[in-house]
Amino acid sequence: MATTTAKKPCAKCSNGSAVTTCDGCQQSFYLICINNEKFGEIDGKANLSEDKLVVTCCLASILTQPIVYGTNRYSTGKHQVRFRIEKMGDLRLLFGIIRSLENISRSGQSQNNNNSLYGWWDLNEAIINGKVQTTKYRNIMTTGDELTLTLDCDSKQIQLQHHRTKRLAQVIIDLNKCPFPWKIVIRLQSAGDCVRILQ
């Protein structure tokens, strides 16, 4: 006689719906809680540490400000990557996405560069098709802040949640400019800037 067992709630958030079971550890996880993102490719002067979960800016000039990409590629579903700013200097940080086949051009002033870049400089300037859209908000990110970048491939949008202020920014992605798959990107601007991926 066959028996059925109810799915266990998520081991991270206790959600009981949209749960899948890991074949390896046999724990159950809510689909958007599964995060194995790490930092990978770096353009500029930065060091990776703690199994590629921490990136630290070594030297910052306009030619060496590190641009750091995630290792995962995103085409379907909803994914969340949570960051903590371990240390931040006086200059803003960029959090966002770019199509996986491209990297950010350092000559970003050109109209034709970085068309697939979407994200935010410190939540006060959205980046759409590589172009900065200024908002009324002042800079709010600081050392110790936590942020969650949500990549909602099914709804073709990304969101950045700033947990201390409870602000949520959202951008719709034009798939003609930024087709799947996507990869995450951050940019550090000050020597000593340090960002951690929380798992």
mmCIF file with all atom_site columns, C-alpha atoms in Angstrom:
data_model
loop_
_atom_site.group_PDB
_atom_site.id
_atom_site.type_symbol
_atom_site.label_atom_id
_atom_site.label_alt_id
_atom_site.label_comp_id
_atom_site.label_asym_id
_atom_site.label_entity_id
_atom_site.label_seq_id
_atom_site.pdbx_PDB_ins_code
_atom_site.Cartn_x
_atom_site.Cartn_y
_atom_site.Cartn_z
_atom_site.occupancy
_atom_site.B_iso_or_equiv
_atom_site.pdbx_formal_charge
_atom_site.auth_seq_id
_atom_site.auth_comp_id
_atom_site.auth_asym_id
_atom_site.auth_atom_id
_atom_site.pdbx_PDB_model_num
ATOM 1   C CA . MET A 1 1   ? 0.000  0.000  0.000   1.00 0.00 ? 1   MET A CA 1
ATOM 2   C CA . ALA A 1 2   ? 1.448  3.331  -1.054  1.00 0.00 ? 2   ALA A CA 1
ATOM 3   C CA . THR A 1 3   ? 1.709  6.133  1.418   1.00 0.00 ? 3   THR A CA 1
ATOM 4   C CA . THR A 1 4   ? 1.854  9.808  0.710   1.00 0.00 ? 4   THR A CA 1
ATOM 5   C CA . THR A 1 5   ? 3.691  12.311 2.805   1.00 0.00 ? 5   THR A CA 1
ATOM 6   C CA . ALA A 1 6   ? 3.084  16.010 2.941   1.00 0.00 ? 6   ALA A CA 1
ATOM 7   C CA . LYS A 1 7   ? 5.958  18.234 1.873   1.00 0.00 ? 7   LYS A CA 1
ATOM 8   C CA . LYS A 1 8   ? 7.911  19.706 4.734   1.00 0.00 ? 8   LYS A CA 1
ATOM 9   C CA . PRO A 1 9   ? 7.988  23.508 4.991   1.00 0.00 ? 9   PRO A CA 1
ATOM 10  C CA . CYS A 1 10  ? 11.019 25.418 3.741   1.00 0.00 ? 10  CYS A CA 1
ATOM 11  C CA . ALA A 1 11  ? 14.103 24.916 5.921   1.00 0.00 ? 11  ALA A CA 1
ATOM 12  C CA . LYS A 1 12  ? 14.917 28.642 5.580   1.00 0.00 ? 12  LYS A CA 1
ATOM 13  C CA . CYS A 1 13  ? 11.601 30.535 5.708   1.00 0.00 ? 13  CYS A CA 1
ATOM 14  C CA . SER A 1 14  ? 8.972  27.932 6.811   1.00 0.00 ? 14  SER A CA 1
ATOM 15  C CA . ASN A 1 15  ? 6.820  28.568 3.716   1.00 0.00 ? 15  ASN A CA 1
ATOM 16  C CA . GLY A 1 16  ? 4.679  25.529 2.945   1.00 0.00 ? 16  GLY A CA 1
ATOM 17  C CA . SER A 1 17  ? 3.845  26.121 -0.729  1.00 0.00 ? 17  SER A CA 1
ATOM 18  C CA . ALA A 1 18  ? 5.985  25.996 -3.898  1.00 0.00 ? 18  ALA A CA 1
ATOM 19  C CA . VAL A 1 19  ? 8.447  23.805 -2.022  1.00 0.00 ? 19  VAL A CA 1
ATOM 20  C CA . THR A 1 20  ? 10.940 21.414 -3.572  1.00 0.00 ? 20  THR A CA 1
ATOM 21  C CA . THR A 1 21  ? 13.119 18.795 -1.887  1.00 0.00 ? 21  THR A CA 1
ATOM 22  C CA . CYS A 1 22  ? 16.891 18.727 -2.366  1.00 0.00 ? 22  CYS A CA 1
ATOM 23  C CA . ASP A 1 23  ? 18.030 15.337 -3.662  1.00 0.00 ? 23  ASP A CA 1
ATOM 24  C CA . GLY A 1 24  ? 21.310 15.653 -1.758  1.00 0.00 ? 24  GLY A CA 1
ATOM 25  C CA . CYS A 1 25  ? 20.395 16.784 1.768   1.00 0.00 ? 25  CYS A CA 1
ATOM 26  C CA . GLN A 1 26  ? 16.674 15.857 1.601   1.00 0.00 ? 26  GLN A CA 1
ATOM 27  C CA . GLN A 1 27  ? 15.685 19.245 3.059   1.00 0.00 ? 27  GLN A CA 1
ATOM 28  C CA . SER A 1 28  ? 12.766 21.163 1.615   1.00 0.00 ? 28  SER A CA 1
ATOM 29  C CA . PHE A 1 29  ? 13.169 24.679 0.227   1.00 0.00 ? 29  PHE A CA 1
ATOM 30  C CA . TYR A 1 30  ? 10.797 27.352 -1.052  1.00 0.00 ? 30  TYR A CA 1
ATOM 31  C CA . LEU A 1 31  ? 11.775 27.903 -4.674  1.00 0.00 ? 31  LEU A CA 1
ATOM 32  C CA . ILE A 1 32  ? 12.911 31.520 -4.231  1.00 0.00 ? 32  ILE A CA 1
ATOM 33  C CA . CYS A 1 33  ? 15.008 30.618 -1.156  1.00 0.00 ? 33  CYS A CA 1
ATOM 34  C CA . ILE A 1 34  ? 17.370 28.455 -3.166  1.00 0.00 ? 34  ILE A CA 1
ATOM 35  C CA . ASN A 1 35  ? 20.447 30.592 -3.689  1.00 0.00 ? 35  ASN A CA 1
ATOM 36  C CA . ASN A 1 36  ? 23.844 29.298 -4.610  1.00 0.00 ? 36  ASN A CA 1
ATOM 37  C CA . GLU A 1 37  ? 25.053 32.510 -6.240  1.00 0.00 ? 37  GLU A CA 1
ATOM 38  C CA . LYS A 1 38  ? 28.718 33.418 -5.934  1.00 0.00 ? 38  LYS A CA 1
ATOM 39  C CA . PHE A 1 39  ? 30.947 36.117 -7.322  1.00 0.00 ? 39  PHE A CA 1
ATOM 40  C CA . GLY A 1 40  ? 32.927 35.074 -10.376 1.00 0.00 ? 40  GLY A CA 1
ATOM 41  C CA . GLU A 1 41  ? 34.496 37.189 -13.087 1.00 0.00 ? 41  GLU A CA 1
ATOM 42  C CA . ILE A 1 42  ? 36.069 40.498 -12.022 1.00 0.00 ? 42  ILE A CA 1
ATOM 43  C CA . ASP A 1 43  ? 37.041 43.391 -14.277 1.00 0.00 ? 43  ASP A CA 1
ATOM 44  C CA . GLY A 1 44  ? 39.244 45.654 -12.162 1.00 0.00 ? 44  GLY A CA 1
ATOM 45  C CA . LYS A 1 45  ? 41.135 45.435 -8.895  1.00 0.00 ? 45  LYS A CA 1
ATOM 46  C CA . ALA A 1 46  ? 39.302 43.326 -6.309  1.00 0.00 ? 46  ALA A CA 1
ATOM 47  C CA . ASN A 1 47  ? 39.807 40.184 -4.265  1.00 0.00 ? 47  ASN A CA 1
ATOM 48  C CA . LEU A 1 48  ? 37.376 37.325 -3.700  1.00 0.00 ? 48  LEU A CA 1
ATOM 49  C CA . SER A 1 49  ? 37.330 35.501 -0.360  1.00 0.00 ? 49  SER A CA 1
ATOM 50  C CA . GLU A 1 50  ? 35.259 33.118 1.751   1.00 0.00 ? 50  GLU A CA 1
ATOM 51  C CA . ASP A 1 51  ? 34.485 30.707 -1.083  1.00 0.00 ? 51  ASP A CA 1
ATOM 52  C CA . LYS A 1 52  ? 33.712 33.579 -3.502  1.00 0.00 ? 52  LYS A CA 1
ATOM 53  C CA . LEU A 1 53  ? 30.952 35.012 -1.302  1.00 0.00 ? 53  LEU A CA 1
ATOM 54  C CA . VAL A 1 54  ? 32.879 38.202 -0.443  1.00 0.00 ? 54  VAL A CA 1
ATOM 55  C CA . VAL A 1 55  ? 34.390 40.756 -2.824  1.00 0.00 ? 55  VAL A CA 1
ATOM 56  C CA . THR A 1 56  ? 36.663 43.588 -1.673  1.00 0.00 ? 56  THR A CA 1
ATOM 57  C CA . CYS A 1 57  ? 37.865 46.528 -3.767  1.00 0.00 ? 57  CYS A CA 1
ATOM 58  C CA . CYS A 1 58  ? 41.674 46.783 -3.677  1.00 0.00 ? 58  CYS A CA 1
ATOM 59  C CA . LEU A 1 59  ? 42.287 49.927 -5.685  1.00 0.00 ? 59  LEU A CA 1
ATOM 60  C CA . ALA A 1 60  ? 39.830 52.375 -7.156  1.00 0.00 ? 60  ALA A CA 1
ATOM 61  C CA . SER A 1 61  ? 40.453 54.661 -10.081 1.00 0.00 ? 61  SER A CA 1
ATOM 62  C CA . ILE A 1 62  ? 38.183 55.196 -13.060 1.00 0.00 ? 62  ILE A CA 1
ATOM 63  C CA . LEU A 1 63  ? 40.112 52.462 -14.897 1.00 0.00 ? 63  LEU A CA 1
ATOM 64  C CA . THR A 1 64  ? 40.269 49.970 -12.030 1.00 0.00 ? 64  THR A CA 1
ATOM 65  C CA . GLN A 1 65  ? 36.948 50.298 -10.159 1.00 0.00 ? 65  GLN A CA 1
ATOM 66  C CA . PRO A 1 66  ? 35.946 46.652 -9.972  1.00 0.00 ? 66  PRO A CA 1
ATOM 67  C CA . ILE A 1 67  ? 32.949 45.367 -11.886 1.00 0.00 ? 67  ILE A CA 1
ATOM 68  C CA . VAL A 1 68  ? 31.991 41.973 -10.484 1.00 0.00 ? 68  VAL A CA 1
ATOM 69  C CA . TYR A 1 69  ? 29.692 39.378 -12.072 1.00 0.00 ? 69  TYR A CA 1
ATOM 70  C CA . GLY A 1 70  ? 27.795 36.492 -10.539 1.00 0.00 ? 70  GLY A CA 1
ATOM 71  C CA . THR A 1 71  ? 28.423 32.921 -11.655 1.00 0.00 ? 71  THR A CA 1
ATOM 72  C CA . ASN A 1 72  ? 24.771 31.915 -12.147 1.00 0.00 ? 72  ASN A CA 1
ATOM 73  C CA . ARG A 1 73  ? 22.654 32.496 -15.260 1.00 0.00 ? 73  ARG A CA 1
ATOM 74  C CA . TYR A 1 74  ? 18.930 33.249 -14.971 1.00 0.00 ? 74  TYR A CA 1
ATOM 75  C CA . SER A 1 75  ? 16.275 32.562 -17.635 1.00 0.00 ? 75  SER A CA 1
ATOM 76  C CA . THR A 1 76  ? 13.164 31.308 -15.828 1.00 0.00 ? 76  THR A CA 1
ATOM 77  C CA . GLY A 1 77  ? 11.578 31.538 -12.413 1.00 0.00 ? 77  GLY A CA 1
ATOM 78  C CA . LYS A 1 78  ? 12.082 33.971 -9.562  1.00 0.00 ? 78  LYS A CA 1
ATOM 79  C CA . HIS A 1 79  ? 15.415 34.239 -7.790  1.00 0.00 ? 79  HIS A CA 1
ATOM 80  C CA . GLN A 1 80  ? 16.644 36.281 -4.839  1.00 0.00 ? 80  GLN A CA 1
ATOM 81  C CA . VAL A 1 81  ? 20.218 37.153 -3.931  1.00 0.00 ? 81  VAL A CA 1
ATOM 82  C CA . ARG A 1 82  ? 20.753 38.840 -0.575  1.00 0.00 ? 82  ARG A CA 1
ATOM 83  C CA . PHE A 1 83  ? 23.775 41.078 -0.053  1.00 0.00 ? 83  PHE A CA 1
ATOM 84  C CA . ARG A 1 84  ? 25.311 42.781 2.947   1.00 0.00 ? 84  ARG A CA 1
ATOM 85  C CA . ILE A 1 85  ? 27.510 45.853 2.524   1.00 0.00 ? 85  ILE A CA 1
ATOM 86  C CA . GLU A 1 86  ? 30.408 44.982 4.825   1.00 0.00 ? 86  GLU A CA 1
ATOM 87  C CA . LYS A 1 87  ? 32.185 48.276 4.135   1.00 0.00 ? 87  LYS A CA 1
ATOM 88  C CA . MET A 1 88  ? 31.337 51.246 1.933   1.00 0.00 ? 88  MET A CA 1
ATOM 89  C CA . GLY A 1 89  ? 33.307 54.404 1.188   1.00 0.00 ? 89  GLY A CA 1
ATOM 90  C CA . ASP A 1 90  ? 31.944 57.767 0.079   1.00 0.00 ? 90  ASP A CA 1
ATOM 91  C CA . LEU A 1 91  ? 30.986 56.666 -3.442  1.00 0.00 ? 91  LEU A CA 1
ATOM 92  C CA . ARG A 1 92  ? 27.854 54.763 -4.456  1.00 0.00 ? 92  ARG A CA 1
ATOM 93  C CA . LEU A 1 93  ? 27.585 51.067 -5.312  1.00 0.00 ? 93  LEU A CA 1
ATOM 94  C CA . LEU A 1 94  ? 25.827 49.584 -8.334  1.00 0.00 ? 94  LEU A CA 1
ATOM 95  C CA . PHE A 1 95  ? 23.597 46.496 -8.067  1.00 0.00 ? 95  PHE A CA 1
ATOM 96  C CA . GLY A 1 96  ? 21.892 45.057 -11.140 1.00 0.00 ? 96  GLY A CA 1
ATOM 97  C CA . ILE A 1 97  ? 21.900 42.659 -14.067 1.00 0.00 ? 97  ILE A CA 1
ATOM 98  C CA . ILE A 1 98  ? 23.267 42.441 -17.579 1.00 0.00 ? 98  ILE A CA 1
ATOM 99  C CA . ARG A 1 99  ? 22.742 39.852 -20.304 1.00 0.00 ? 99  ARG A CA 1
ATOM 100 C CA . SER A 1 100 ? 25.103 36.952 -19.738 1.00 0.00 ? 100 SER A CA 1
ATOM 101 C CA . LEU A 1 101 ? 26.951 37.346 -23.047 1.00 0.00 ? 101 LEU A CA 1
ATOM 102 C CA . GLU A 1 102 ? 28.041 40.918 -22.254 1.00 0.00 ? 102 GLU A CA 1
ATOM 103 C CA . ASN A 1 103 ? 30.175 42.764 -19.766 1.00 0.00 ? 103 ASN A CA 1
ATOM 104 C CA . ILE A 1 104 ? 29.965 46.427 -18.823 1.00 0.00 ? 104 ILE A CA 1
ATOM 105 C CA . SER A 1 105 ? 31.970 48.670 -21.106 1.00 0.00 ? 105 SER A CA 1
ATOM 106 C CA . ARG A 1 106 ? 34.222 51.093 -19.245 1.00 0.00 ? 106 ARG A CA 1
ATOM 107 C CA . SER A 1 107 ? 33.513 53.761 -21.875 1.00 0.00 ? 107 SER A CA 1
ATOM 108 C CA . GLY A 1 108 ? 29.939 53.962 -20.580 1.00 0.00 ? 108 GLY A CA 1
ATOM 109 C CA . GLN A 1 109 ? 29.389 57.499 -21.841 1.00 0.00 ? 109 GLN A CA 1
ATOM 110 C CA . SER A 1 110 ? 28.808 56.181 -25.360 1.00 0.00 ? 110 SER A CA 1
ATOM 111 C CA . GLN A 1 111 ? 25.118 55.872 -26.256 1.00 0.00 ? 111 GLN A CA 1
ATOM 112 C CA . ASN A 1 112 ? 25.668 52.392 -27.707 1.00 0.00 ? 112 ASN A CA 1
ATOM 113 C CA . ASN A 1 113 ? 27.374 50.870 -24.685 1.00 0.00 ? 113 ASN A CA 1
ATOM 114 C CA . ASN A 1 114 ? 25.782 48.809 -21.934 1.00 0.00 ? 114 ASN A CA 1
ATOM 115 C CA . ASN A 1 115 ? 22.287 48.647 -23.490 1.00 0.00 ? 115 ASN A CA 1
ATOM 116 C CA . SER A 1 116 ? 21.542 45.466 -21.564 1.00 0.00 ? 116 SER A CA 1
ATOM 117 C CA . LEU A 1 117 ? 22.499 46.927 -18.166 1.00 0.00 ? 117 LEU A CA 1
ATOM 118 C CA . TYR A 1 118 ? 19.653 47.358 -15.657 1.00 0.00 ? 118 TYR A CA 1
ATOM 119 C CA . GLY A 1 119 ? 19.919 48.152 -11.965 1.00 0.00 ? 119 GLY A CA 1
ATOM 120 C CA . TRP A 1 120 ? 20.528 50.934 -9.484  1.00 0.00 ? 120 TRP A CA 1
ATOM 121 C CA . TRP A 1 121 ? 23.189 53.252 -8.195  1.00 0.00 ? 121 TRP A CA 1
ATOM 122 C CA . ASP A 1 122 ? 22.255 53.362 -4.486  1.00 0.00 ? 122 ASP A CA 1
ATOM 123 C CA . LEU A 1 123 ? 18.498 53.135 -5.224  1.00 0.00 ? 123 LEU A CA 1
ATOM 124 C CA . ASN A 1 124 ? 18.413 56.830 -6.163  1.00 0.00 ? 124 ASN A CA 1
ATOM 125 C CA . GLU A 1 125 ? 19.351 56.330 -9.802  1.00 0.00 ? 125 GLU A CA 1
ATOM 126 C CA . ALA A 1 126 ? 17.779 53.519 -11.802 1.00 0.00 ? 126 ALA A CA 1
ATOM 127 C CA . ILE A 1 127 ? 19.689 52.230 -14.821 1.00 0.00 ? 127 ILE A CA 1
ATOM 128 C CA . ILE A 1 128 ? 17.507 51.264 -17.785 1.00 0.00 ? 128 ILE A CA 1
ATOM 129 C CA . ASN A 1 129 ? 19.060 50.118 -21.074 1.00 0.00 ? 129 ASN A CA 1
ATOM 130 C CA . GLY A 1 130 ? 22.397 51.337 -19.712 1.00 0.00 ? 130 GLY A CA 1
ATOM 131 C CA . LYS A 1 131 ? 21.104 54.876 -19.146 1.00 0.00 ? 131 LYS A CA 1
ATOM 132 C CA . VAL A 1 132 ? 20.811 56.481 -15.707 1.00 0.00 ? 132 VAL A CA 1
ATOM 133 C CA . GLN A 1 133 ? 17.338 57.665 -14.640 1.00 0.00 ? 133 GLN A CA 1
ATOM 134 C CA . THR A 1 134 ? 17.675 60.073 -11.706 1.00 0.00 ? 134 THR A CA 1
ATOM 135 C CA . THR A 1 135 ? 15.059 60.008 -8.942  1.00 0.00 ? 135 THR A CA 1
ATOM 136 C CA . LYS A 1 136 ? 14.336 62.383 -6.069  1.00 0.00 ? 136 LYS A CA 1
ATOM 137 C CA . TYR A 1 137 ? 15.889 60.153 -3.417  1.00 0.00 ? 137 TYR A CA 1
ATOM 138 C CA . ARG A 1 138 ? 19.231 60.926 -1.812  1.00 0.00 ? 138 ARG A CA 1
ATOM 139 C CA . ASN A 1 139 ? 21.907 58.290 -1.263  1.00 0.00 ? 139 ASN A CA 1
ATOM 140 C CA . ILE A 1 140 ? 20.838 55.921 1.502   1.00 0.00 ? 140 ILE A CA 1
ATOM 141 C CA . MET A 1 141 ? 23.121 52.866 1.397   1.00 0.00 ? 141 MET A CA 1
ATOM 142 C CA . THR A 1 142 ? 25.784 52.584 4.066   1.00 0.00 ? 142 THR A CA 1
ATOM 143 C CA . THR A 1 143 ? 28.042 50.055 5.765   1.00 0.00 ? 143 THR A CA 1
ATOM 144 C CA . GLY A 1 144 ? 26.031 47.245 7.373   1.00 0.00 ? 144 GLY A CA 1
ATOM 145 C CA . ASP A 1 145 ? 22.995 47.563 5.107   1.00 0.00 ? 145 ASP A CA 1
ATOM 146 C CA . GLU A 1 146 ? 21.397 44.452 3.619   1.00 0.00 ? 146 GLU A CA 1
ATOM 147 C CA . LEU A 1 147 ? 19.761 44.361 0.193   1.00 0.00 ? 147 LEU A CA 1
ATOM 148 C CA . THR A 1 148 ? 17.878 41.719 -1.741  1.00 0.00 ? 148 THR A CA 1
ATOM 149 C CA . LEU A 1 149 ? 18.079 41.677 -5.523  1.00 0.00 ? 149 LEU A CA 1
ATOM 150 C CA . THR A 1 150 ? 15.110 39.777 -6.988  1.00 0.00 ? 150 THR A CA 1
ATOM 151 C CA . LEU A 1 151 ? 15.333 38.541 -10.569 1.00 0.00 ? 151 LEU A CA 1
ATOM 152 C CA . ASP A 1 152 ? 11.787 37.709 -11.677 1.00 0.00 ? 152 ASP A CA 1
ATOM 153 C CA . CYS A 1 153 ? 12.368 36.202 -15.107 1.00 0.00 ? 153 CYS A CA 1
ATOM 154 C CA . ASP A 1 154 ? 8.727  35.192 -15.568 1.00 0.00 ? 154 ASP A CA 1
ATOM 155 C CA . SER A 1 155 ? 7.506  38.779 -15.015 1.00 0.00 ? 155 SER A CA 1
ATOM 156 C CA . LYS A 1 156 ? 10.520 40.273 -16.839 1.00 0.00 ? 156 LYS A CA 1
ATOM 157 C CA . GLN A 1 157 ? 11.504 42.549 -13.978 1.00 0.00 ? 157 GLN A CA 1
ATOM 158 C CA . ILE A 1 158 ? 14.055 43.029 -11.235 1.00 0.00 ? 158 ILE A CA 1
ATOM 159 C CA . GLN A 1 159 ? 13.606 44.502 -7.768  1.00 0.00 ? 159 GLN A CA 1
ATOM 160 C CA . LEU A 1 160 ? 16.039 45.817 -5.188  1.00 0.00 ? 160 LEU A CA 1
ATOM 161 C CA . GLN A 1 161 ? 14.877 45.830 -1.577  1.00 0.00 ? 161 GLN A CA 1
ATOM 162 C CA . HIS A 1 162 ? 16.745 47.927 0.993   1.00 0.00 ? 162 HIS A CA 1
ATOM 163 C CA . HIS A 1 163 ? 15.958 46.247 4.300   1.00 0.00 ? 163 HIS A CA 1
ATOM 164 C CA . ARG A 1 164 ? 16.874 49.038 6.748   1.00 0.00 ? 164 ARG A CA 1
ATOM 165 C CA . THR A 1 165 ? 14.580 51.599 5.106   1.00 0.00 ? 165 THR A CA 1
ATOM 166 C CA . LYS A 1 166 ? 12.113 49.014 3.746   1.00 0.00 ? 166 LYS A CA 1
ATOM 167 C CA . ARG A 1 167 ? 12.344 50.676 0.317   1.00 0.00 ? 167 ARG A CA 1
ATOM 168 C CA . LEU A 1 168 ? 11.655 48.581 -2.749  1.00 0.00 ? 168 LEU A CA 1
ATOM 169 C CA . ALA A 1 169 ? 12.704 49.684 -6.229  1.00 0.00 ? 169 ALA A CA 1
ATOM 170 C CA . GLN A 1 170 ? 11.515 47.913 -9.375  1.00 0.00 ? 170 GLN A CA 1
ATOM 171 C CA . VAL A 1 171 ? 12.499 48.006 -13.044 1.00 0.00 ? 171 VAL A CA 1
ATOM 172 C CA . ILE A 1 172 ? 10.807 46.288 -16.000 1.00 0.00 ? 172 ILE A CA 1
ATOM 173 C CA . ILE A 1 173 ? 13.303 44.630 -18.369 1.00 0.00 ? 173 ILE A CA 1
ATOM 174 C CA . ASP A 1 174 ? 13.087 45.061 -22.143 1.00 0.00 ? 174 ASP A CA 1
ATOM 175 C CA . LEU A 1 175 ? 14.013 41.607 -23.444 1.00 0.00 ? 175 LEU A CA 1
ATOM 176 C CA . ASN A 1 176 ? 14.970 43.117 -26.796 1.00 0.00 ? 176 ASN A CA 1
ATOM 177 C CA . LYS A 1 177 ? 17.750 45.000 -24.991 1.00 0.00 ? 177 LYS A CA 1
ATOM 178 C CA . CYS A 1 178 ? 18.519 42.452 -22.268 1.00 0.00 ? 178 CYS A CA 1
ATOM 179 C CA . PRO A 1 179 ? 17.576 38.954 -23.454 1.00 0.00 ? 179 PRO A CA 1
ATOM 180 C CA . PHE A 1 180 ? 17.915 35.868 -21.286 1.00 0.00 ? 180 PHE A CA 1
ATOM 181 C CA . PRO A 1 181 ? 19.994 34.556 -19.679 1.00 0.00 ? 181 PRO A CA 1
ATOM 182 C CA . TRP A 1 182 ? 20.825 37.308 -17.191 1.00 0.00 ? 182 TRP A CA 1
ATOM 183 C CA . LYS A 1 183 ? 23.708 37.534 -14.729 1.00 0.00 ? 183 LYS A CA 1
ATOM 184 C CA . ILE A 1 184 ? 24.080 39.763 -11.688 1.00 0.00 ? 184 ILE A CA 1
ATOM 185 C CA . VAL A 1 185 ? 26.583 42.606 -11.658 1.00 0.00 ? 185 VAL A CA 1
ATOM 186 C CA . ILE A 1 186 ? 27.848 44.939 -8.955  1.00 0.00 ? 186 ILE A CA 1
ATOM 187 C CA . ARG A 1 187 ? 30.323 47.793 -9.169  1.00 0.00 ? 187 ARG A CA 1
ATOM 188 C CA . LEU A 1 188 ? 32.483 49.011 -6.310  1.00 0.00 ? 188 LEU A CA 1
ATOM 189 C CA . GLN A 1 189 ? 33.959 52.509 -6.448  1.00 0.00 ? 189 GLN A CA 1
ATOM 190 C CA . SER A 1 190 ? 36.077 53.089 -3.320  1.00 0.00 ? 190 SER A CA 1
ATOM 191 C CA . ALA A 1 191 ? 39.156 51.232 -2.103  1.00 0.00 ? 191 ALA A CA 1
ATOM 192 C CA . GLY A 1 192 ? 38.051 48.952 0.736   1.00 0.00 ? 192 GLY A CA 1
ATOM 193 C CA . ASP A 1 193 ? 34.432 48.642 -0.439  1.00 0.00 ? 193 ASP A CA 1
ATOM 194 C CA . CYS A 1 194 ? 33.299 45.145 0.514   1.00 0.00 ? 194 CYS A CA 1
ATOM 195 C CA . VAL A 1 195 ? 30.086 43.261 -0.333  1.00 0.00 ? 195 VAL A CA 1
ATOM 196 C CA . ARG A 1 196 ? 29.026 39.810 0.869   1.00 0.00 ? 196 ARG A CA 1
ATOM 197 C CA . ILE A 1 197 ? 26.475 37.409 -0.633  1.00 0.00 ? 197 ILE A CA 1
ATOM 198 C CA . LEU A 1 198 ? 24.396 35.981 2.217   1.00 0.00 ? 198 LEU A CA 1
ATOM 199 C CA . GLN A 1 199 ? 23.372 32.339 1.921   1.00 0.00 ? 199 GLN A CA 1
#
